PDB file of C-alpha atoms in Angstrom:
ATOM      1  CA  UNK A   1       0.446 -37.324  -8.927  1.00 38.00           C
ATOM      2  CA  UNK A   2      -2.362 -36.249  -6.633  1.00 45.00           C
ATOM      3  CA  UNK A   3      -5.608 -35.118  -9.098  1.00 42.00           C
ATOM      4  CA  UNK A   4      -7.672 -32.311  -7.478  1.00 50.00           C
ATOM      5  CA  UNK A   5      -9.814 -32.011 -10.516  1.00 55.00           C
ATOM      6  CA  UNK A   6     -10.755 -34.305 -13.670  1.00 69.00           C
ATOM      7  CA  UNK A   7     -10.868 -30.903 -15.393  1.00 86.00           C
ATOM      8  CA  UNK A   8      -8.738 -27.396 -15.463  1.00 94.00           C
ATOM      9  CA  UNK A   9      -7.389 -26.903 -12.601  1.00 96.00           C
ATOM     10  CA  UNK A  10      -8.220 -23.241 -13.835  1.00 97.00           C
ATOM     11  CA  UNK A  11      -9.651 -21.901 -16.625  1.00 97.00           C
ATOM     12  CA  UNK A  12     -10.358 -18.350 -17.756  1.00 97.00           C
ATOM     13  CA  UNK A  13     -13.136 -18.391 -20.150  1.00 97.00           C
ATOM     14  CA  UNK A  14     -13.409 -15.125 -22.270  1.00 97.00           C
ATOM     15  CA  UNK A  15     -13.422 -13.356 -19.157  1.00 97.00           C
ATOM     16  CA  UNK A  16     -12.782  -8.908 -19.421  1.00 96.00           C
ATOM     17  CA  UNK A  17     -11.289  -7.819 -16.879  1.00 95.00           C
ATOM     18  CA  UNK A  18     -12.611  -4.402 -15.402  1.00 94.00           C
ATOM     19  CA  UNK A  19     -10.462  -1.921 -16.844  1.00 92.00           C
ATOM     20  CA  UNK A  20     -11.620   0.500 -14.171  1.00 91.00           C
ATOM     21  CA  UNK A  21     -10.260  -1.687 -11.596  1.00 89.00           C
ATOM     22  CA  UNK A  22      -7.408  -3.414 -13.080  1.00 90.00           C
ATOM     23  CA  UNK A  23      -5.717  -1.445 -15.826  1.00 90.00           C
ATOM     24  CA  UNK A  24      -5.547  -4.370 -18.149  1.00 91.00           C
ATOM     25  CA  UNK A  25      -7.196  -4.255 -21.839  1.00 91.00           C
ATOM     26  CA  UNK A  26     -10.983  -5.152 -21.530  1.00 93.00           C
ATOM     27  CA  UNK A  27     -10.837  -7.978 -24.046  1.00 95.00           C
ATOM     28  CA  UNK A  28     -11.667 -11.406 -23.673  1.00 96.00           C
ATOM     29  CA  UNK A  29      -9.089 -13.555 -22.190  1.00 96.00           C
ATOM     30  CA  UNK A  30      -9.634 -17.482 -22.165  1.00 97.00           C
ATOM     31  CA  UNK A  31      -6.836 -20.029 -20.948  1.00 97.00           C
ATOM     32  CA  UNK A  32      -6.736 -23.175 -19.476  1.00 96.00           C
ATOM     33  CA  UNK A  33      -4.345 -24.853 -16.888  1.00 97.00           C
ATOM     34  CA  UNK A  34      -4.393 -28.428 -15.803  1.00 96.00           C
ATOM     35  CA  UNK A  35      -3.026 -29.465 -12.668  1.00 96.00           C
ATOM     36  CA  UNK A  36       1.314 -30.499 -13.031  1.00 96.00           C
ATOM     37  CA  UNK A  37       0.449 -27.815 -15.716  1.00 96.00           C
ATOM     38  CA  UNK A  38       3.138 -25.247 -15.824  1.00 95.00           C
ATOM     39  CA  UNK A  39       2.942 -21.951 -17.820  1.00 95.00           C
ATOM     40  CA  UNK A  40       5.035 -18.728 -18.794  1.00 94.00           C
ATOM     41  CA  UNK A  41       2.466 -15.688 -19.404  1.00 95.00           C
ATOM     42  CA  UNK A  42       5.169 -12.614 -20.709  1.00 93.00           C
ATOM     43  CA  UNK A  43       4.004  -9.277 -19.034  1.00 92.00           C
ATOM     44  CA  UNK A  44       6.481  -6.707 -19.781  1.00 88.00           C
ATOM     45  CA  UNK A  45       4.878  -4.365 -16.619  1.00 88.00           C
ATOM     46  CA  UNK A  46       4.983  -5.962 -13.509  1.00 88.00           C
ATOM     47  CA  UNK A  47       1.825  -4.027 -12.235  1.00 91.00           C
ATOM     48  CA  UNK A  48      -0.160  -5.977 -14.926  1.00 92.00           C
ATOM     49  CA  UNK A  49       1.674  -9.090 -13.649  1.00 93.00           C
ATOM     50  CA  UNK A  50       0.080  -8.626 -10.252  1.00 94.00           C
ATOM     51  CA  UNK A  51      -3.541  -7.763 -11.984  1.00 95.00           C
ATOM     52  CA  UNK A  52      -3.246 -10.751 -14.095  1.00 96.00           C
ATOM     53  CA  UNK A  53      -2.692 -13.022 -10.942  1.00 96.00           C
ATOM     54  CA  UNK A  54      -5.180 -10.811  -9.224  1.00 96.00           C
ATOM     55  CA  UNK A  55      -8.089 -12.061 -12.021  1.00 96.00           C
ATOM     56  CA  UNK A  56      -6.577 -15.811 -10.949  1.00 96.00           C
ATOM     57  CA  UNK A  57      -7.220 -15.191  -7.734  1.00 95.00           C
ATOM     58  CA  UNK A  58     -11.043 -13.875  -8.552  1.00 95.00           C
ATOM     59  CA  UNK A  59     -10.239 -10.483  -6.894  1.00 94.00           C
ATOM     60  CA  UNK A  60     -10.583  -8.426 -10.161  1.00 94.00           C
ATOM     61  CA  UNK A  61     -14.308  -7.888 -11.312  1.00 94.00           C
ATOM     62  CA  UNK A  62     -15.115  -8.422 -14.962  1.00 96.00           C
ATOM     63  CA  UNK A  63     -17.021  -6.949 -17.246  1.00 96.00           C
ATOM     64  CA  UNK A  64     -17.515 -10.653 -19.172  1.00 96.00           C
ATOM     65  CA  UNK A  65     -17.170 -14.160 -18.977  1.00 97.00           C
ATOM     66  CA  UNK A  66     -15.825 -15.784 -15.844  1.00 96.00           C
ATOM     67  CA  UNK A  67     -12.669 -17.318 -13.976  1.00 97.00           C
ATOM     68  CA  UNK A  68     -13.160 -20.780 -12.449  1.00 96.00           C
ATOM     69  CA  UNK A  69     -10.782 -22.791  -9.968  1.00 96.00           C
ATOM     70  CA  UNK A  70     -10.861 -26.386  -9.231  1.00 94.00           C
ATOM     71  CA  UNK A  71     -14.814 -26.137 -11.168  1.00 93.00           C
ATOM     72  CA  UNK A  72     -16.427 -23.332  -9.025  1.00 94.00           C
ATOM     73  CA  UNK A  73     -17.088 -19.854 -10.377  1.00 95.00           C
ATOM     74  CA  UNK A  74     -15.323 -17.377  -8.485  1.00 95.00           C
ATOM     75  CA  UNK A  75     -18.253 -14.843  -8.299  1.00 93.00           C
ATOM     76  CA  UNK A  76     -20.284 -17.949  -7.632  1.00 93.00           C
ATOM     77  CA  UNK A  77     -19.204 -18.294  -3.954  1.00 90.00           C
ATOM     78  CA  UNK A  78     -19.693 -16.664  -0.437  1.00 89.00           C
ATOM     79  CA  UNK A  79     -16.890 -15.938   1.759  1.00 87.00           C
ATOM     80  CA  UNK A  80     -16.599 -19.439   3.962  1.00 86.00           C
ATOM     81  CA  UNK A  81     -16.206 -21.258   0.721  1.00 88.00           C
ATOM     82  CA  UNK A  82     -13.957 -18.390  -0.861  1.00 89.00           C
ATOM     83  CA  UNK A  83     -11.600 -18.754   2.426  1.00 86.00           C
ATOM     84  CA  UNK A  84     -10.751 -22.133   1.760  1.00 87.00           C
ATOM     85  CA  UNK A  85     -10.098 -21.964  -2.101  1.00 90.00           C
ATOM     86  CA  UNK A  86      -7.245 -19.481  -1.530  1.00 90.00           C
ATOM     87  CA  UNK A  87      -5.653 -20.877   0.739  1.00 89.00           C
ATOM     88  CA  UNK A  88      -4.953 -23.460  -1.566  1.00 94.00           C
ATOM     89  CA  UNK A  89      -3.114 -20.486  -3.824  1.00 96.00           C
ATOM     90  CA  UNK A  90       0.674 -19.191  -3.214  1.00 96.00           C
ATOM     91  CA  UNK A  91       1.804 -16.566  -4.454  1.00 96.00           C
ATOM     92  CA  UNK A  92       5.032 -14.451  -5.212  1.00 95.00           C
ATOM     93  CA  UNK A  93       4.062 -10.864  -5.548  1.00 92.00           C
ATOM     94  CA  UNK A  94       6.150  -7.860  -6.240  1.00 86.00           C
ATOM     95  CA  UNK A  95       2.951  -5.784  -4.895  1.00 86.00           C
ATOM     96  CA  UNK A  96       4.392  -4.477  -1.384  1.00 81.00           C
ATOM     97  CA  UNK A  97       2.869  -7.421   1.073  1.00 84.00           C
ATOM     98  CA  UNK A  98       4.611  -7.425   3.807  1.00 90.00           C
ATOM     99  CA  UNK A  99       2.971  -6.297   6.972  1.00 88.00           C
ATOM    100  CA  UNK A 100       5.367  -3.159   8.375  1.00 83.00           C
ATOM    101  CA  UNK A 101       4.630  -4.826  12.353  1.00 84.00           C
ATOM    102  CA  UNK A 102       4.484  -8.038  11.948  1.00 91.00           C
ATOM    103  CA  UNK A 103       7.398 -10.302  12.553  1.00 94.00           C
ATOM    104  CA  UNK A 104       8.070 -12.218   9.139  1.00 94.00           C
ATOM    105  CA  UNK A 105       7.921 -15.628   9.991  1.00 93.00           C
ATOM    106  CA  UNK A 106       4.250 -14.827  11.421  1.00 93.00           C
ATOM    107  CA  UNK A 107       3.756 -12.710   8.360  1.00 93.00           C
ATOM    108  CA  UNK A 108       4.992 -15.938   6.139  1.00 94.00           C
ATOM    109  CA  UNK A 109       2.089 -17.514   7.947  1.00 93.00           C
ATOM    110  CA  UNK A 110      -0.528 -14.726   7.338  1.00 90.00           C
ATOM    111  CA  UNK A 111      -2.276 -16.683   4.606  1.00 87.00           C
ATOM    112  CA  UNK A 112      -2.471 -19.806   5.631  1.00 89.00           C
ATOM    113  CA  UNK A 113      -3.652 -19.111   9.388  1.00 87.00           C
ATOM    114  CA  UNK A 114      -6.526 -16.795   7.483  1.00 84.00           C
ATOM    115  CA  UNK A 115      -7.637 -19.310   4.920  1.00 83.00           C
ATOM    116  CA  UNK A 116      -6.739 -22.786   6.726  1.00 81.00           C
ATOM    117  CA  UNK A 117      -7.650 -24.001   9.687  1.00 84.00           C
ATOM    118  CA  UNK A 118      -3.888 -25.914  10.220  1.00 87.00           C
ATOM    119  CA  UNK A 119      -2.432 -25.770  13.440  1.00 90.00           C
ATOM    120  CA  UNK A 120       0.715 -22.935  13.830  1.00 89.00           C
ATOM    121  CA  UNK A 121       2.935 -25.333  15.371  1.00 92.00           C
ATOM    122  CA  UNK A 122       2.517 -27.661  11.959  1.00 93.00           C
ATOM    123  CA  UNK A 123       2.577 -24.209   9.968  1.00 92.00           C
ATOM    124  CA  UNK A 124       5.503 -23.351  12.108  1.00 94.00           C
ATOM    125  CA  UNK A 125       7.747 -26.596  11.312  1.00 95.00           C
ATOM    126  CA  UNK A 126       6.846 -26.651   7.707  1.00 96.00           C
ATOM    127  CA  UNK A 127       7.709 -22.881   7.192  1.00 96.00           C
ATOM    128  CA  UNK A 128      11.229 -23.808   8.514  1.00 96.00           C
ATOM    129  CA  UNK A 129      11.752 -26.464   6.561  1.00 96.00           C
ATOM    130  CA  UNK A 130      10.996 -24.468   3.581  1.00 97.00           C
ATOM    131  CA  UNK A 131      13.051 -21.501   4.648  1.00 97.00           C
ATOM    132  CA  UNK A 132      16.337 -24.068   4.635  1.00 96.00           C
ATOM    133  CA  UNK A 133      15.641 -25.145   1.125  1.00 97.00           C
ATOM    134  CA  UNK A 134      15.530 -21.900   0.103  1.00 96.00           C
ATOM    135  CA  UNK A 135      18.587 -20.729   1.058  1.00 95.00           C
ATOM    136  CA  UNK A 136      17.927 -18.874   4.494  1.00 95.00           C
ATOM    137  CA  UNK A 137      19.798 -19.794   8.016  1.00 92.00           C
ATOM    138  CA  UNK A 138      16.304 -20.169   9.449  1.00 91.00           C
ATOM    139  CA  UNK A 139      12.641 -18.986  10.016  1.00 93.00           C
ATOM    140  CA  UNK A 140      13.266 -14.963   9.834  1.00 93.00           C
ATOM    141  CA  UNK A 141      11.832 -13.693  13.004  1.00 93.00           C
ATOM    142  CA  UNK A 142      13.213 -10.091  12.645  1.00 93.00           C
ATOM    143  CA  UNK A 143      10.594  -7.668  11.067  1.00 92.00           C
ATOM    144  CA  UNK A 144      10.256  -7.515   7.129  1.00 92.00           C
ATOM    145  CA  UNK A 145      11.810  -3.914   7.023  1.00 91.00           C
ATOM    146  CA  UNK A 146      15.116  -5.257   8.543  1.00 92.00           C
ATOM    147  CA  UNK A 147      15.715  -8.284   5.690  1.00 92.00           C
ATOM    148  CA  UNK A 148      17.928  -7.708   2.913  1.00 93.00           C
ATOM    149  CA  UNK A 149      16.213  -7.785  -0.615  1.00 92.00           C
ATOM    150  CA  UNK A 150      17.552 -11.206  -1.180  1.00 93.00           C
ATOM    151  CA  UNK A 151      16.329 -12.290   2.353  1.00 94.00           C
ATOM    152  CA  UNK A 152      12.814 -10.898   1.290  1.00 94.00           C
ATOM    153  CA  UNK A 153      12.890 -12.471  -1.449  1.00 94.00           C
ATOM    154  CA  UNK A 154      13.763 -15.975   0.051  1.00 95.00           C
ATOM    155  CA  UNK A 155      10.993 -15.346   2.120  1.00 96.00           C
ATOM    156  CA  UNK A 156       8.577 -14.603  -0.154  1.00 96.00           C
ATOM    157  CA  UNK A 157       9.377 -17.907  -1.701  1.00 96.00           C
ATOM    158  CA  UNK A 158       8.132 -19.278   1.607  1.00 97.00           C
ATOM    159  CA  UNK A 159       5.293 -17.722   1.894  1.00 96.00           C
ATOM    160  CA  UNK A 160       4.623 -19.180  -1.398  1.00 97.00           C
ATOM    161  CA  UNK A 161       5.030 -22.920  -1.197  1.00 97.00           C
ATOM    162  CA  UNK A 162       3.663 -23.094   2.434  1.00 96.00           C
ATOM    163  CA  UNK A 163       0.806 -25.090   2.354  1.00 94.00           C
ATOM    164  CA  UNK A 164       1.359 -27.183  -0.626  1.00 94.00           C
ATOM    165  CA  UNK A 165      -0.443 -24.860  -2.514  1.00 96.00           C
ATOM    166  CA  UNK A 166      -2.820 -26.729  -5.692  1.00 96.00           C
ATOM    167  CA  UNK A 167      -2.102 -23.410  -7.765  1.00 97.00           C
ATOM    168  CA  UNK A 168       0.496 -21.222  -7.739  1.00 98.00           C
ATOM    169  CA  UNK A 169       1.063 -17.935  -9.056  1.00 98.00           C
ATOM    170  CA  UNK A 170       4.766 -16.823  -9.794  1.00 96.00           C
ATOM    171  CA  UNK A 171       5.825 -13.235 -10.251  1.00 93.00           C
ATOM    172  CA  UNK A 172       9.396 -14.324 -11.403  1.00 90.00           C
ATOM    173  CA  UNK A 173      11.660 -13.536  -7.922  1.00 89.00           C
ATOM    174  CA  UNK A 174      14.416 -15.463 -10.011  1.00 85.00           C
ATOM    175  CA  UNK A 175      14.353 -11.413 -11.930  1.00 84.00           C
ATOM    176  CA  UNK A 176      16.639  -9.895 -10.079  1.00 80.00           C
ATOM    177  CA  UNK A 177      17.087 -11.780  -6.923  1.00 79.00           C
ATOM    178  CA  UNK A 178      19.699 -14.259  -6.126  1.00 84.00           C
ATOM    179  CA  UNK A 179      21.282 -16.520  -8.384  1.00 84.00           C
ATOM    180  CA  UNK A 180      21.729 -19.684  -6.185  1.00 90.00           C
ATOM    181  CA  UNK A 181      17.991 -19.491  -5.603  1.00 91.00           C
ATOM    182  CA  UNK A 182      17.519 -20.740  -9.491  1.00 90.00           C
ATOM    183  CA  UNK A 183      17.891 -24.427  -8.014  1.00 92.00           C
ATOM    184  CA  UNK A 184      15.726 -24.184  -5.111  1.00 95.00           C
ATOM    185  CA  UNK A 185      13.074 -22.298  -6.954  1.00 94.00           C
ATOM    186  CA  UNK A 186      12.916 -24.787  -9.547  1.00 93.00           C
ATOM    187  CA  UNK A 187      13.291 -27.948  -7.458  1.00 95.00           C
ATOM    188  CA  UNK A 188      10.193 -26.326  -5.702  1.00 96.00           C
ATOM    189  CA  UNK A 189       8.028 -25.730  -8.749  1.00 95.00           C
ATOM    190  CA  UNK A 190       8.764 -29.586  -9.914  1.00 94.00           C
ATOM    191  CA  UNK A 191       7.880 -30.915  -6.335  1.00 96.00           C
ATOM    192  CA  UNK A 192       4.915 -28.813  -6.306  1.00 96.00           C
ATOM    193  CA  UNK A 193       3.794 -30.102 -10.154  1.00 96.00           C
ATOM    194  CA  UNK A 194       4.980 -33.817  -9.251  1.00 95.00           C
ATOM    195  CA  UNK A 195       1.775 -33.766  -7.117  1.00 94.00           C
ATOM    196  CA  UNK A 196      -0.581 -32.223  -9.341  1.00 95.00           C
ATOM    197  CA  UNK A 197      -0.435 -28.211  -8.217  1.00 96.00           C
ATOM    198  CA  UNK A 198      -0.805 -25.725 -11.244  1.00 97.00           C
ATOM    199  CA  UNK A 199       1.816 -23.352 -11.755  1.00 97.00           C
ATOM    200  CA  UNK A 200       1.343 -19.879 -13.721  1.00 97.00           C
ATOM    201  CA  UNK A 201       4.998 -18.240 -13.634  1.00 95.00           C
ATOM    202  CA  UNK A 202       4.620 -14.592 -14.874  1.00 94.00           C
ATOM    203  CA  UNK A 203       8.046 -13.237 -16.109  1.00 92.00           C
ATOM    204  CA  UNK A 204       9.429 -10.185 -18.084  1.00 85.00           C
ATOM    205  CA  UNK A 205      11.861 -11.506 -20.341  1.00 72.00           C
ATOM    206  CA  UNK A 206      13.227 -14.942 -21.190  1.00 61.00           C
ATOM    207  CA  UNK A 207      16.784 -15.377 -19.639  1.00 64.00           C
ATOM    208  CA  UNK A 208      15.736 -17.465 -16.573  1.00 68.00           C
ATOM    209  CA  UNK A 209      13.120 -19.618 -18.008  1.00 74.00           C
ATOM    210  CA  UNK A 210      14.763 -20.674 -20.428  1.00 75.00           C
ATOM    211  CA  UNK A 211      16.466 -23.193 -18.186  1.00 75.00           C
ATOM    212  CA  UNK A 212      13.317 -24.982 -17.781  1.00 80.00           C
ATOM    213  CA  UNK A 213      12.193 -24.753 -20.879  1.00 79.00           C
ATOM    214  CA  UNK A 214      11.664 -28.987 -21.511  1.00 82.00           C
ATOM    215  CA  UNK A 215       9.127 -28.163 -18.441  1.00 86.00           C
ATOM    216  CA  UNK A 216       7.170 -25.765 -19.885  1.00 89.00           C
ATOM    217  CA  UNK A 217       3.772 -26.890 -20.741  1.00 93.00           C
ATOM    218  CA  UNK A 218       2.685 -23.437 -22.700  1.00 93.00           C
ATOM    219  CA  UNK A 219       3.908 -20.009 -23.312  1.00 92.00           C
ATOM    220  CA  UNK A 220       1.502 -16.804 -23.133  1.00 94.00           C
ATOM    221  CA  UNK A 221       1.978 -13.338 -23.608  1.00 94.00           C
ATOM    222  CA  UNK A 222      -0.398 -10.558 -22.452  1.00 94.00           C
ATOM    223  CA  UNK A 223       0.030  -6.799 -23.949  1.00 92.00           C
ATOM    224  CA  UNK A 224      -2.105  -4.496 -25.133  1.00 91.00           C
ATOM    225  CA  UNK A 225      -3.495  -6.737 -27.685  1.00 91.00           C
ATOM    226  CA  UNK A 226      -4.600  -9.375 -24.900  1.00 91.00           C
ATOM    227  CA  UNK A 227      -3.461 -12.177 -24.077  1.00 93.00           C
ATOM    228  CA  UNK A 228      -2.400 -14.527 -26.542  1.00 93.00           C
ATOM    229  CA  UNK A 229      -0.614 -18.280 -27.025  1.00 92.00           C
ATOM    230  CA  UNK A 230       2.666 -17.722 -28.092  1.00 90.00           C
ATOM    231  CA  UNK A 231       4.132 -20.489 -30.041  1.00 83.00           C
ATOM    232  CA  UNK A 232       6.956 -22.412 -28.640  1.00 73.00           C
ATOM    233  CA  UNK A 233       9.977 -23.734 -31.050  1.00 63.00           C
TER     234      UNK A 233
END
């Protein structure tokens, strides 16, 4: 396993979200994940989902404490060395991200060719190989409005993993979207562990997960109360 940190890979420590900007309940939330960490945080609305991976991300402003990843504050950082830390973050959104005029295979790439300074050729070939494993006859060049759902949401796995991203934040596309991706999906999130990424899969109820429940390392749950360990039998 590839260590990118001797400590959390991420750590929230008491930090309040704004509730102003993000919706959530300003109260102190405090977790830690270590890298091949992987962790179910429960948010029944998916809109909190998104703010939740939003705070990850150190795009929320808080009212308290603070949100570090791979050591460095967040609100610590200017914009060069912001850059590079997220592009070392996929994500799986259900916030509408796809570009309307932008062809989706360049749209897959959107992140990485912002944050990264990788070549789109090597983007390119590793954006293809992805698309196979997940399930889709090849790199989508068509634009996002003219993919299925389940094509979208193949994608969006993509988009995700592209990169070999060191954390990765999951809003469950396994809800909904097709069943034969439960394999791929998985396989993907074990890969991405196996080397040492962090993974933070946000889901709504418990009838997917469940099949990788030995692989859990923790189970959260954030409501109206906060968020809050959730003891797993």
């Amino acid at each position: 396993m590839e260590t990118y940190s001797s400590g959390p890979l991420l750590e929230l420590n008491k930090a309040i979200p704004s509730f102003e900007e993000s919706g959530l309940p300003p109260l102190p939330f405090s977790m830690k994940l270590m890298p091949g960490d992987c962790v179910v945080v429960e948010v029944r609305d998916a809109a909190r989902a998104t703010m939740f991976a939003d705070i990850c991300s150190g795009l929320v402003p808080l009212d308290g404490g603070n949100v570090s990843f791979m050591g460095l504050d967040w609100t610590q950082m200017k914009d060069r060395a912001l850059n590079a830390l997220r592009g070392r973050i996929g994500r799986i959104t259900r916030r509408a991200s796809w570009p309307e005029f932008v062809p989706t295979h360049i749209a897959i790439m959107l992140q990485q060719l912002h944050h990264t300074t990788r070549p789109q050729d090597d983007l390119l070939q590793e954006a293809a190989r992805l698309a196979e494993w997940f399930g889709l006859p090849g790199l989508p060049t068509l634009s996002p409005a003219l993919l299925s759902d389940t094509d979208l949401c193949r994608a969006a796995c993509v988009r995700a993993f592209l990169g070999r991203p060191h954390l990765l934040l999951l809003e469950d596309p396994l809800e909904g979207g097709p069943q034969e991706l439960a394999n791929p999906f998985l396989g993907a999130i074990t890969e991405a562990r196996d080397r040492g990424a962090g993974v933070i899969w946000l889901v709504r109820g418990n009838a997917v997960w469940q099949r990788y429940r030995q692989g859990i390392t923790a189970s959260w749950r954030l409501a109206d109360d906060g968020l809050a360990a959730v003891r797993m039998a």
